[in-house]
């Protein structure tokens, strides 16, 4: 039997919730994002989401087929945050750099959600629009289709991989994160040149850089490599 999709107007809660709000797809996604930020993935369930919304847990399932469907909606929402207000300049490298940083920033603004969603492929409107934009930039720059897809693949996987890596750091308890950061100063910076000459020689630079994300540097290296291929 073909599943019948019910429009939002038809499935919308008729009465306001206990908080005086009428449930919508966006309200549920935004509330789920807040719950992830405050409690992590373990704290997100239909029951807890219903409590936060002031509605019965079953109300969530009038908008989503299940919790995984909600996770995919959250992933697409983050992608939408990245694309909001973006406009092309016509400089393909600048445009891709801006998009990459936007994607990275959008996920890091919600680190717990990033850990839950950055590895997912949603096929939903914001993701599809972003992929169309990135491929359009590359093809418009003159890359053959094979190269455009190859570079797009590296570009999007790099941005999401760094989002997961950096989000994992941000999601750590504060004490654990600070302890990790101190290792570069308290351990690496104290290693003697007699046993670790390369670390000792670069210790001040390691202390200065290693607690920051390497994503902007990696992104610039990717774009530089792509540019050299186009020039060749």
Short mmCIF file of C-alpha atoms in Angstrom, two decimals:
data_model
loop_
_atom_site.label_atom_id
_atom_site.label_comp_id
_atom_site.label_asym_id
_atom_site.label_seq_id
_atom_site.Cartn_x
_atom_site.Cartn_y
_atom_site.Cartn_z
CA UNK A 1 0.00 0.00 0.00
CA UNK A 2 1.32 3.44 -0.90
CA UNK A 3 1.85 5.63 2.16
CA UNK A 4 -0.38 8.67 2.13
CA UNK A 5 1.48 11.85 3.01
CA UNK A 6 -0.58 14.25 5.09
CA UNK A 7 -0.01 17.97 4.62
CA UNK A 8 1.06 20.07 7.58
CA UNK A 9 -2.27 21.94 7.70
CA UNK A 10 -4.17 18.65 7.95
CA UNK A 11 -1.98 17.08 10.59
CA UNK A 12 -1.39 20.24 12.66
CA UNK A 13 -2.46 20.22 16.28
CA UNK A 14 -5.71 22.18 16.47
CA UNK A 15 -5.37 23.28 20.07
CA UNK A 16 -2.40 25.21 21.49
CA UNK A 17 0.07 23.30 23.64
CA UNK A 18 0.42 23.99 27.35
CA UNK A 19 2.89 26.72 26.39
CA UNK A 20 0.21 28.33 24.20
CA UNK A 21 1.87 27.40 20.92
CA UNK A 22 0.46 25.56 17.94
CA UNK A 23 2.77 22.74 16.91
CA UNK A 24 4.59 23.07 13.60
CA UNK A 25 7.39 21.18 11.89
CA UNK A 26 9.79 24.07 12.54
CA UNK A 27 8.84 24.42 16.22
CA UNK A 28 9.52 20.73 16.82
CA UNK A 29 12.90 20.90 15.04
CA UNK A 30 13.93 24.03 16.93
CA UNK A 31 12.88 22.48 20.24
CA UNK A 32 14.81 19.31 19.41
CA UNK A 33 17.90 21.41 18.65
CA UNK A 34 17.59 23.09 22.03
CA UNK A 35 17.22 19.74 23.77
CA UNK A 36 20.30 18.40 22.00
CA UNK A 37 22.27 21.46 23.04
CA UNK A 38 21.21 21.07 26.67
CA UNK A 39 21.14 17.28 27.09
CA UNK A 40 22.90 15.67 24.13
CA UNK A 41 21.59 12.85 21.96
CA UNK A 42 20.78 10.67 24.97
CA UNK A 43 18.30 13.30 26.14
CA UNK A 44 16.31 13.42 22.91
CA UNK A 45 13.25 11.18 22.86
CA UNK A 46 9.65 11.58 21.77
CA UNK A 47 8.54 11.57 25.40
CA UNK A 48 10.96 14.28 26.47
CA UNK A 49 10.29 16.27 23.33
CA UNK A 50 6.56 16.12 24.03
CA UNK A 51 7.15 17.37 27.57
CA UNK A 52 9.29 20.24 26.28
CA UNK A 53 6.58 21.16 23.77
CA UNK A 54 3.78 20.84 26.28
CA UNK A 55 2.13 18.12 24.20
CA UNK A 56 1.71 14.39 24.19
CA UNK A 57 4.62 12.43 22.72
CA UNK A 58 2.31 11.07 20.03
CA UNK A 59 1.93 14.58 18.63
CA UNK A 60 5.52 14.40 17.34
CA UNK A 61 4.54 11.48 15.10
CA UNK A 62 1.94 13.58 13.31
CA UNK A 63 4.86 15.51 11.84
CA UNK A 64 7.61 12.87 11.63
CA UNK A 65 7.53 9.19 10.75
CA UNK A 66 9.84 8.47 13.68
CA UNK A 67 12.78 9.88 15.59
CA UNK A 68 15.19 9.13 12.74
CA UNK A 69 12.98 11.20 10.45
CA UNK A 70 13.34 14.03 12.97
CA UNK A 71 17.12 13.59 12.99
CA UNK A 72 17.18 14.00 9.20
CA UNK A 73 15.04 17.13 9.52
CA UNK A 74 17.51 18.53 12.06
CA UNK A 75 20.39 17.80 9.67
CA UNK A 76 18.62 19.67 6.89
CA UNK A 77 17.85 22.55 9.24
CA UNK A 78 21.56 22.95 10.03
CA UNK A 79 22.34 22.96 6.33
CA UNK A 80 19.69 25.65 5.92
CA UNK A 81 21.38 27.73 8.62
CA UNK A 82 24.62 27.51 6.64
CA UNK A 83 23.01 28.65 3.39
CA UNK A 84 20.83 31.41 4.85
CA UNK A 85 21.69 34.79 3.36
CA UNK A 86 24.53 33.46 1.20
CA UNK A 87 25.05 35.09 -2.18
CA UNK A 88 27.58 34.27 -4.88
CA UNK A 89 30.27 36.81 -5.73
CA UNK A 90 31.42 35.20 -8.98
CA UNK A 91 34.83 34.33 -7.53
CA UNK A 92 34.60 30.54 -7.31
CA UNK A 93 37.36 30.10 -4.73
CA UNK A 94 35.99 32.84 -2.48
CA UNK A 95 32.47 31.48 -2.83
CA UNK A 96 33.46 27.92 -1.95
CA UNK A 97 35.59 29.11 0.96
CA UNK A 98 32.67 31.11 2.31
CA UNK A 99 30.31 28.16 1.94
CA UNK A 100 32.73 25.77 3.60
CA UNK A 101 33.20 28.07 6.58
CA UNK A 102 29.45 28.61 6.81
CA UNK A 103 28.77 24.86 6.88
CA UNK A 104 31.45 24.32 9.52
CA UNK A 105 30.16 27.21 11.63
CA UNK A 106 26.52 26.10 11.38
CA UNK A 107 27.35 22.67 12.76
CA UNK A 108 29.64 23.98 15.50
CA UNK A 109 26.86 26.29 16.67
CA UNK A 110 25.05 23.05 17.62
CA UNK A 111 27.82 20.57 18.50
CA UNK A 112 25.57 17.87 19.95
CA UNK A 113 23.35 18.02 16.88
CA UNK A 114 26.44 17.95 14.66
CA UNK A 115 27.61 14.68 16.19
CA UNK A 116 24.17 13.19 15.56
CA UNK A 117 23.60 14.46 12.03
CA UNK A 118 26.78 15.41 10.16
CA UNK A 119 27.32 11.90 8.81
CA UNK A 120 23.79 11.62 7.45
CA UNK A 121 22.57 12.14 3.87
CA UNK A 122 19.07 13.59 3.93
CA UNK A 123 18.15 14.29 0.31
CA UNK A 124 16.03 17.14 1.66
CA UNK A 125 15.54 20.65 0.24
CA UNK A 126 18.34 22.55 2.01
CA UNK A 127 20.91 19.83 1.43
CA UNK A 128 19.91 19.41 -2.21
CA UNK A 129 20.00 23.19 -2.78
CA UNK A 130 23.46 23.38 -1.22
CA UNK A 131 24.81 20.54 -3.34
CA UNK A 132 23.34 22.10 -6.47
CA UNK A 133 25.01 25.40 -5.57
CA UNK A 134 28.44 23.85 -4.94
CA UNK A 135 28.38 21.82 -8.15
CA UNK A 136 27.20 24.90 -10.05
CA UNK A 137 30.13 26.93 -8.73
CA UNK A 138 32.62 24.27 -9.81
CA UNK A 139 31.09 23.70 -13.24
CA UNK A 140 30.76 27.45 -13.73
CA UNK A 141 34.46 27.84 -12.94
CA UNK A 142 35.25 25.56 -15.87
CA UNK A 143 35.87 22.22 -14.18
CA UNK A 144 34.84 19.19 -16.29
CA UNK A 145 32.06 17.20 -14.68
CA UNK A 146 34.36 14.42 -13.46
CA UNK A 147 36.59 16.95 -11.72
CA UNK A 148 33.64 18.95 -10.40
CA UNK A 149 32.18 15.86 -8.72
CA UNK A 150 35.57 14.76 -7.36
CA UNK A 151 36.27 18.18 -5.85
CA UNK A 152 32.70 18.51 -4.57
CA UNK A 153 33.08 15.12 -2.86
CA UNK A 154 36.31 16.17 -1.15
CA UNK A 155 34.93 19.60 -0.27
CA UNK A 156 31.72 18.44 1.42
CA UNK A 157 33.29 15.44 3.17
CA UNK A 158 36.10 17.62 4.48
CA UNK A 159 33.73 20.25 5.85
CA UNK A 160 31.52 17.65 7.56
CA UNK A 161 34.45 15.62 8.87
CA UNK A 162 35.96 18.67 10.52
CA UNK A 163 32.51 19.61 11.83
CA UNK A 164 32.27 16.23 13.58
CA UNK A 165 35.86 16.41 14.90
CA UNK A 166 35.52 19.95 16.22
CA UNK A 167 32.00 19.38 17.53
CA UNK A 168 33.26 16.37 19.49
CA UNK A 169 35.72 18.67 21.25
CA UNK A 170 33.06 21.27 21.99
CA UNK A 171 30.70 18.59 23.29
CA UNK A 172 33.19 17.44 25.93
CA UNK A 173 32.60 18.48 29.53
CA UNK A 174 34.39 21.75 30.20
CA UNK A 175 36.94 20.18 32.55
CA UNK A 176 37.88 17.49 30.02
CA UNK A 177 38.17 20.02 27.21
CA UNK A 178 40.41 22.29 29.27
CA UNK A 179 42.56 19.34 30.33
CA UNK A 180 43.07 18.34 26.69
CA UNK A 181 44.02 21.89 25.79
CA UNK A 182 46.57 22.06 28.57
CA UNK A 183 48.41 18.97 27.31
CA UNK A 184 50.06 21.00 24.55
CA UNK A 185 51.48 23.46 27.08
CA UNK A 186 52.13 21.15 30.00
CA UNK A 187 53.45 18.10 28.12
CA UNK A 188 54.54 18.88 24.56
CA UNK A 189 56.10 22.25 25.38
CA UNK A 190 58.23 20.62 28.10
CA UNK A 191 59.73 17.80 26.02
CA UNK A 192 63.54 18.18 25.78
CA UNK A 193 65.30 18.73 22.47
CA UNK A 194 67.67 15.87 23.28
CA UNK A 195 64.88 13.31 22.94
CA UNK A 196 62.26 15.13 20.83
CA UNK A 197 64.12 17.72 18.73
CA UNK A 198 61.31 18.36 16.25
CA UNK A 199 58.62 18.86 18.87
CA UNK A 200 60.93 21.04 20.97
CA UNK A 201 61.80 23.21 17.97
CA UNK A 202 58.16 23.82 17.11
CA UNK A 203 56.66 23.79 20.62
CA UNK A 204 55.63 27.49 20.72
CA UNK A 205 53.86 27.11 17.40
CA UNK A 206 52.16 23.89 18.51
CA UNK A 207 50.91 25.55 21.69
CA UNK A 208 49.61 28.50 19.68
CA UNK A 209 47.86 26.49 16.96
CA UNK A 210 46.86 23.02 18.07
CA UNK A 211 43.82 23.98 20.13
CA UNK A 212 42.28 25.77 17.15
CA UNK A 213 40.48 24.08 14.28
CA UNK A 214 42.63 23.18 11.29
CA UNK A 215 39.61 23.40 9.00
CA UNK A 216 40.34 26.85 7.49
CA UNK A 217 43.88 25.71 6.62
CA UNK A 218 42.69 22.40 5.18
CA UNK A 219 39.99 24.20 3.18
CA UNK A 220 42.54 26.63 1.72
CA UNK A 221 44.81 23.72 0.77
CA UNK A 222 41.92 21.96 -0.98
CA UNK A 223 40.95 25.07 -2.92
CA UNK A 224 44.56 25.79 -3.85
CA UNK A 225 44.97 22.26 -5.17
CA UNK A 226 41.75 22.56 -7.17
CA UNK A 227 42.86 25.89 -8.61
CA UNK A 228 46.19 24.46 -9.76
CA UNK A 229 44.33 21.68 -11.58
CA UNK A 230 42.11 24.18 -13.31
CA UNK A 231 45.10 26.26 -14.32
CA UNK A 232 46.84 23.20 -15.73
#
